[in-house]
XYZ file of N, CA, C and O in Angstrom:
540
model
N 0.980 -1.020 0.134
C 0.043 0.004 -0.027
C 0.868 1.376 -0.123
O 1.906 1.237 0.709
N 0.774 2.295 -0.988
C 1.548 3.455 -0.807
C 1.469 4.113 0.202
O 0.148 4.339 0.511
N 2.338 5.148 0.554
C 2.107 5.878 1.406
C 1.507 7.233 0.949
O 1.535 7.732 -0.006
N 0.452 7.521 1.654
C -0.429 8.855 1.396
C -0.356 9.947 2.692
O -0.509 9.472 3.530
N -0.272 11.066 2.089
C -0.097 11.904 3.244
C -1.023 12.842 2.938
O -1.633 13.375 1.830
N -1.853 13.349 4.045
C -2.722 14.159 4.085
C -2.126 15.722 3.690
O -1.317 15.884 3.979
N -3.183 16.470 3.131
C -2.647 17.873 2.990
C -2.245 18.647 4.174
O -1.358 19.182 4.312
N -3.053 18.206 5.426
C -2.415 19.027 6.534
C -1.077 18.582 7.179
O -0.483 19.245 7.600
N -0.924 17.159 6.714
C 0.444 16.911 7.165
C 1.389 17.201 6.377
O 2.454 17.525 6.767
N 1.295 17.507 4.975
C 2.356 18.030 4.131
C 2.647 19.283 4.575
O 3.704 19.848 4.466
N 1.475 20.298 4.793
C 1.685 21.697 5.215
C 2.312 22.067 6.492
O 2.950 22.658 6.765
N 2.241 20.656 7.457
C 2.784 20.756 8.634
C 4.034 20.919 8.783
O 4.738 21.638 9.457
N 4.977 20.239 7.606
C 6.228 20.244 7.533
C 6.792 22.058 7.275
O 7.842 22.162 7.418
N 5.900 22.862 6.806
C 6.180 24.098 6.496
C 5.549 25.128 7.266
O 5.506 26.133 6.923
N 5.120 24.848 8.513
C 4.373 25.551 9.046
C 5.216 26.551 9.732
O 4.687 27.802 10.260
N 6.444 26.202 10.232
C 7.199 26.887 10.809
C 8.053 28.164 9.611
O 7.909 27.886 8.561
N 8.539 29.178 10.368
C 8.932 30.088 9.385
C 9.942 29.870 8.370
O 9.956 29.943 7.403
N 10.899 29.152 9.094
C 12.348 28.860 8.214
C 12.031 28.046 7.058
O 12.157 28.002 5.939
N 11.276 26.607 7.348
C 10.940 25.820 6.485
C 9.877 26.262 5.332
O 9.840 25.961 4.225
N 9.120 27.458 5.941
C 7.983 27.957 5.245
C 8.724 28.674 4.052
O 8.523 28.675 2.837
N 9.447 29.676 4.433
C 10.189 30.675 3.578
C 11.045 29.850 2.427
O 11.414 30.014 1.346
N 11.712 28.701 3.067
C 12.957 27.812 2.358
C 11.859 27.037 1.155
O 12.342 27.244 -0.048
N 10.739 26.449 1.373
C 10.010 25.754 0.361
C 9.211 26.784 -0.708
O 9.477 26.741 -1.913
N 8.836 28.089 -0.272
C 8.387 29.120 -0.856
C 9.442 29.491 -1.838
O 9.311 29.771 -3.164
N 10.490 29.744 -1.430
C 11.636 30.341 -2.483
C 12.155 29.539 -3.185
O 12.405 29.771 -4.261
N 12.367 28.086 -2.841
C 13.128 27.124 -3.526
C 12.254 26.432 -4.825
O 12.689 25.991 -5.686
N 10.885 26.016 -4.131
C 10.032 25.606 -5.080
C 9.146 25.940 -5.496
O 8.490 25.892 -6.564
N 8.360 26.844 -4.517
C 7.052 27.592 -5.347
C 7.346 28.680 -6.113
O 6.627 28.825 -7.233
N 8.325 29.444 -5.822
C 8.639 30.634 -6.386
C 9.090 30.659 -7.841
O 8.752 31.214 -8.472
N 10.014 29.482 -8.057
C 10.444 29.480 -9.411
C 9.372 28.950 -10.368
O 9.306 29.089 -11.593
N 8.342 28.109 -9.807
C 7.281 27.701 -10.596
C 6.325 28.679 -10.725
O 5.509 28.665 -12.010
N 6.050 29.496 -9.814
C 4.921 30.398 -9.892
C 5.129 32.000 -9.822
O 4.053 32.578 -10.459
N 5.876 32.354 -9.707
C 6.388 33.623 -9.931
C 8.073 33.896 -10.244
O 8.714 34.443 -9.624
N 8.666 33.125 -10.895
C 9.558 33.196 -11.655
C 10.140 34.403 -11.991
O 11.722 34.491 -11.941
N 9.585 35.539 -12.397
C 9.830 36.783 -12.665
C 10.697 37.476 -11.546
O 11.410 38.463 -11.689
N 10.424 36.888 -10.316
C 11.096 37.447 -9.085
C 12.032 36.651 -8.588
O 12.786 36.936 -7.995
N 11.732 35.223 -9.012
C 12.627 34.259 -8.116
C 14.220 34.387 -8.570
O 14.965 33.947 -7.709
N 14.468 35.036 -9.536
C 16.100 35.308 -9.891
C 16.420 36.526 -9.784
O 17.566 36.753 -10.294
N 15.544 37.582 -9.291
C 16.032 38.872 -9.664
C 16.119 39.568 -8.158
O 16.949 40.532 -8.127
N 16.119 38.372 -7.337
C 16.514 39.097 -5.611
C 17.456 38.142 -4.900
O 17.322 36.696 -5.464
N 18.002 38.418 -4.105
C 18.987 37.502 -3.416
C 18.208 36.295 -2.901
O 17.100 36.548 -2.449
N 18.737 35.205 -2.218
C 18.070 34.124 -2.056
C 17.840 34.789 -0.420
O 16.671 34.362 0.124
N 18.891 35.575 0.375
C 18.462 35.939 1.707
C 17.334 37.006 1.555
O 16.322 37.125 2.361
N 17.287 37.959 0.589
C 16.333 38.919 0.533
C 14.951 38.139 0.204
O 13.679 38.739 0.719
N 15.020 37.374 -0.719
C 13.613 36.603 -0.850
C 12.951 35.813 0.451
O 11.908 36.272 0.660
N 13.800 35.519 1.153
C 13.219 34.753 2.330
C 12.946 35.785 3.296
O 11.723 35.497 3.977
N 13.394 36.872 3.608
C 13.258 37.873 4.351
C 11.849 38.548 3.614
O 11.162 38.828 4.733
N 11.528 38.714 2.681
C 10.418 39.318 1.901
C 9.309 38.533 2.265
O 8.343 38.625 2.779
N 9.591 37.152 2.074
C 8.239 36.025 2.358
C 7.955 36.073 3.685
O 6.699 36.273 3.917
N 8.858 36.018 4.683
C 8.389 36.033 6.021
C 7.992 37.613 6.445
O 6.847 37.261 7.355
N 8.230 38.505 5.557
C 7.293 39.837 6.113
C 5.989 39.610 5.678
O 5.399 39.950 5.985
N 6.000 38.876 4.186
C 4.425 39.020 3.742
C 3.522 37.871 4.536
O 2.391 38.152 4.955
N 4.322 37.008 5.324
C 3.518 36.159 6.358
C 3.082 36.802 7.334
O 2.018 36.430 8.045
N 3.835 37.718 7.863
C 3.366 38.619 9.040
C 2.271 39.426 8.750
O 1.331 39.581 9.587
N 2.082 40.130 7.377
C 0.861 40.841 6.893
C -0.067 39.852 6.967
O -1.212 40.276 7.379
N 0.108 38.737 6.417
C -1.009 37.841 6.265
C -1.895 37.582 7.834
O -2.999 37.333 7.849
N -0.785 37.240 8.442
C -1.165 36.969 9.939
C -1.989 38.105 10.732
O -2.761 37.845 11.380
N -1.517 39.324 10.411
C -2.280 40.418 10.901
C -3.793 40.609 10.375
O -4.667 41.136 11.030
N -3.834 39.993 8.989
C -5.456 39.899 8.776
C -6.257 38.780 8.950
O -7.257 38.499 8.497
N -5.532 38.015 9.825
C -6.008 36.742 10.279
C -5.965 35.549 9.539
O -6.656 34.529 9.821
N -5.131 35.554 8.768
C -4.812 34.311 7.674
C -3.550 33.655 8.221
O -2.372 33.858 8.479
N -3.991 32.501 8.788
C -3.144 31.632 9.274
C -2.669 30.225 8.974
O -1.651 29.881 9.236
N -3.462 29.925 7.967
C -3.431 28.475 7.305
C -2.307 28.959 6.212
O -2.284 29.773 5.433
N -1.475 27.801 5.977
C -0.315 27.747 5.051
C -0.762 28.143 3.812
O -0.220 28.984 2.906
N -1.558 27.197 3.277
C -1.970 27.517 1.573
C -2.579 29.384 1.365
O -2.298 29.634 0.687
N -3.333 29.541 2.641
C -3.826 31.047 2.406
C -2.548 31.985 2.495
O -2.618 33.026 1.716
N -1.676 31.430 3.342
C -0.498 32.369 3.455
C 0.610 32.466 2.248
O 0.720 33.591 1.841
N 0.519 31.455 1.353
C 1.378 31.362 0.591
C 0.484 32.217 -0.862
O 1.026 32.748 -1.665
N -0.453 32.039 -0.859
C -1.632 32.810 -1.841
C -1.404 34.347 -1.439
O -1.200 35.123 -2.199
N -1.409 34.816 -0.134
C -1.605 36.172 0.146
C 0.037 36.622 -0.364
O 0.220 37.731 -0.828
N 0.766 35.894 -0.035
C 2.363 36.448 -0.394
C 2.578 36.425 -1.731
O 3.202 37.450 -2.512
N 2.057 35.457 -2.628
C 1.822 35.647 -4.100
C 1.449 36.911 -4.604
O 1.853 37.435 -5.597
N 0.194 37.303 -4.011
C -0.545 38.499 -4.529
C 0.299 39.634 -4.064
O 0.295 40.721 -4.670
N 0.919 39.510 -3.013
C 2.203 40.861 -2.771
C 2.906 40.864 -3.991
O 3.420 41.972 -4.487
N 3.331 39.830 -4.418
C 4.515 39.695 -5.608
C 3.912 39.985 -6.873
O 4.473 40.907 -7.558
N 2.691 39.503 -7.310
C 2.060 39.764 -8.403
C 1.206 41.059 -8.500
O 1.386 41.668 -9.604
N 0.757 41.785 -7.342
C -0.124 42.824 -7.651
C 0.705 43.998 -6.719
O 0.488 45.079 -7.483
N 1.042 43.821 -5.889
C 2.095 44.797 -4.943
C 2.125 44.656 -3.613
O 1.220 44.027 -3.130
N 3.346 44.721 -3.119
C 3.334 44.270 -1.700
C 2.514 45.202 -0.414
O 2.529 44.750 0.369
N 1.888 46.376 -1.182
C 0.870 47.127 -0.435
C -0.741 46.817 -0.983
O -1.256 47.755 -0.645
N -0.914 45.952 -1.472
C -1.898 45.489 -2.162
C -3.109 45.849 -1.478
O -4.394 46.123 -1.449
N -2.966 45.223 -0.021
C -4.210 45.271 0.883
C -4.641 46.705 1.169
O -5.457 46.831 1.968
N -3.829 47.843 1.017
C -4.419 49.051 1.477
C -5.289 49.700 0.427
O -5.987 50.424 0.618
N -5.574 48.848 -0.680
C -6.389 49.343 -1.632
C -8.013 48.692 -1.612
O -8.211 47.806 -1.319
N -8.775 49.615 -2.206
C -10.249 49.135 -1.997
C -10.464 48.091 -2.583
O -9.737 47.710 -3.577
N -11.422 47.155 -2.240
C -11.548 45.735 -2.640
C -10.769 44.828 -2.027
O -11.454 43.668 -1.295
N -9.591 44.996 -1.922
C -8.442 44.310 -1.151
C -9.011 44.391 0.149
O -9.089 43.410 1.243
N -8.483 45.604 0.710
C -8.612 46.298 1.946
C -9.995 45.666 2.880
O -9.860 44.754 3.698
N -11.231 45.902 2.228
C -12.691 45.453 2.740
C -12.545 43.828 3.037
O -13.002 43.261 4.162
N -11.819 43.095 1.927
C -11.883 41.883 2.259
C -11.202 41.282 3.342
O -11.433 40.303 4.101
N -9.997 41.741 3.544
C -8.945 41.471 4.476
C -9.600 41.772 5.836
O -9.264 41.256 6.671
N -10.079 42.844 6.083
C -10.553 43.463 7.223
C -11.665 42.982 7.656
O -12.015 43.197 8.850
N -12.571 41.942 6.829
C -13.724 41.210 7.470
C -13.539 40.169 8.355
O -12.986 39.201 7.843
N -13.917 40.396 9.727
C -13.490 39.555 10.822
C -14.393 37.910 10.276
O -13.958 37.363 11.217
N -15.559 38.197 9.575
C -16.321 36.841 9.627
C -15.690 35.766 8.675
O -16.230 34.910 8.550
N -14.659 36.341 7.784
C -14.182 35.456 6.895
C -12.997 34.791 7.353
O -12.279 35.410 8.115
N -12.900 33.652 6.915
C -11.794 32.804 7.059
C -10.816 32.913 6.353
O -10.959 33.791 5.109
N -9.520 32.562 6.398
C -8.300 32.842 5.698
C -8.719 32.327 4.108
O -8.424 33.259 3.290
N -9.091 30.980 3.801
C -9.299 30.663 2.711
C -10.442 31.448 1.928
O -10.578 31.740 0.792
N -11.741 31.956 2.669
C -12.555 32.751 1.922
C -11.934 34.000 1.751
O -12.244 34.754 0.548
N -11.170 34.497 2.560
C -10.374 35.672 2.063
C -9.608 35.626 1.066
O -9.861 36.502 -0.209
N -8.984 34.829 0.655
C -7.975 34.533 -0.623
C -9.170 34.641 -1.918
O -8.914 34.740 -2.757
N -10.193 33.510 -1.475
C -11.090 33.343 -2.721
C -11.528 34.811 -3.089
O -11.727 35.152 -4.351
N -11.894 35.568 -2.075
C -12.654 37.061 -2.504
C -11.411 37.747 -2.880
O -11.731 38.741 -3.798
N -10.452 37.815 -2.570
C -9.321 38.607 -3.169
C -8.927 38.310 -4.530
O -8.807 39.360 -5.260
N -9.255 37.046 -5.097
C -8.922 36.549 -6.435
C -10.249 37.046 -7.123
O -10.169 37.066 -8.483
N -11.313 37.629 -6.531
C -12.562 37.830 -7.362
C -12.590 39.648 -7.418
O -13.572 40.174 -7.773
N -11.422 40.419 -6.927
C -11.397 41.699 -6.891
C -11.641 42.169 -8.369
O -10.806 41.562 -9.167
N -12.693 43.082 -8.603
C -12.534 43.666 -9.949
C -11.175 44.145 -10.705
O -10.209 44.774 -9.909
N -11.021 43.690 -11.855
C -9.609 44.282 -12.362
C -9.367 45.635 -12.081
O -7.836 45.848 -11.927
N -10.089 46.549 -12.165
C -9.858 47.971 -12.198
C -9.361 48.207 -10.911
O -8.447 49.086 -10.823
N -9.721 47.438 -9.954
C -9.085 47.891 -8.477
C -7.709 47.140 -8.499
O -7.143 47.888 -7.997
N -7.674 46.076 -9.045
C -6.271 45.536 -9.183
C -5.164 46.372 -10.001
O -4.029 46.594 -9.487
N -5.599 46.994 -11.101
C -4.789 47.852 -11.643
C -4.202 48.810 -10.841
O -3.307 49.701 -10.932
N -5.289 49.506 -9.995
C -5.013 50.742 -8.910
C -3.634 50.184 -8.162
O -2.848 50.811 -7.846
N -4.167 49.089 -7.560
C -2.975 48.295 -6.716
C -1.720 48.345 -7.327
O -0.803 48.610 -6.747
N -1.665 47.937 -8.611
C -0.720 47.583 -9.386
C 0.280 48.657 -9.561
O 1.572 49.007 -9.594
N -0.427 49.709 -10.106
C -0.136 51.188 -10.428
C 0.647 51.814 -9.261
O 1.556 52.625 -9.563
N 0.126 51.451 -8.265
C 0.715 52.043 -6.882
C 1.303 51.355 -5.868
O 1.260 51.587 -4.601
N 1.969 50.360 -6.514
C 2.960 49.329 -5.394
C 3.943 49.942 -4.986
O 4.649 50.953 -5.783
N 4.203 49.657 -3.870
C 5.284 50.519 -3.072
C 6.039 49.354 -2.399
O 5.899 48.548 -1.179
N 7.424 49.055 -3.125
C 7.973 47.992 -2.448
C 8.797 48.204 -1.166
O 9.303 47.415 -0.617
N 8.371 49.456 -0.658
C 9.065 49.821 0.923
C 8.198 48.715 1.750
O 8.762 48.397 2.907
N 7.023 48.172 1.378
C 6.138 47.374 2.484
C 6.913 45.866 2.486
O 6.548 45.367 3.625
N 7.529 45.632 1.667
C 8.479 44.331 1.950
C 9.408 44.489 2.949
O 9.946 43.270 3.938
N 10.036 45.753 3.418
C 10.718 46.104 4.784
C 10.282 47.346 5.410
O 10.439 48.441 5.174
N 9.217 46.765 6.529
C 8.391 48.056 6.796
C 9.004 49.245 7.564
O 8.469 50.095 7.868
N 10.308 48.620 8.328
C 11.056 49.792 8.779
C 11.356 51.032 7.908
O 11.780 51.990 8.094
N 11.239 50.557 6.587
C 11.408 51.692 5.358
C 10.213 52.566 5.400
O 10.596 53.725 4.512
N 9.094 52.210 5.718
C 7.949 53.074 5.619
C 7.934 54.412 6.060
O 7.534 55.137 5.906
N 8.788 54.348 7.303
C 9.347 55.936 7.900
C 10.267 56.536 7.306
O 10.155 57.723 7.627
N 10.792 56.201 6.484
C 11.850 56.710 5.545
C 11.167 57.452 4.299
O 10.423 56.789 3.713
N 11.138 58.683 4.205
C 10.398 59.623 3.369
C 11.219 59.187 1.577
O 12.104 59.093 1.774
N 10.305 59.458 0.911
C 10.652 59.115 -0.508
C 11.030 60.557 -1.103
O 10.666 61.616 -0.853
N 12.233 60.736 -1.908
C 12.503 61.839 -2.318
C 11.280 62.458 -3.376
O 10.529 61.885 -3.956
């Protein structure tokens, strides 16, 4: 009989920060966001992924699949996508679970996503930079 692992068991192996960042950077990123996978240092990517995870947790997103979707939206839409209409309301809704929030984020109207993309602010990958004024 072949060994079968439940989804929960598979994600349990990456539930801690270090294995999560390692998995996301080495396995998930090259396959799903390759445009960023090779443009940033290995250490930088790991730090950015963990910062994305902190943001996800602030919005009540605690399950691993929802967290990696959230981080992927940070890469694809912008690291501050959660500040924009459509995204913000979904993430602030306390009645929604992590997976429900992610599903709704993907349903955000295109014009709202374009607004977030056009005003992406890379300083959000490093929150300490948010206190630094732009020239």
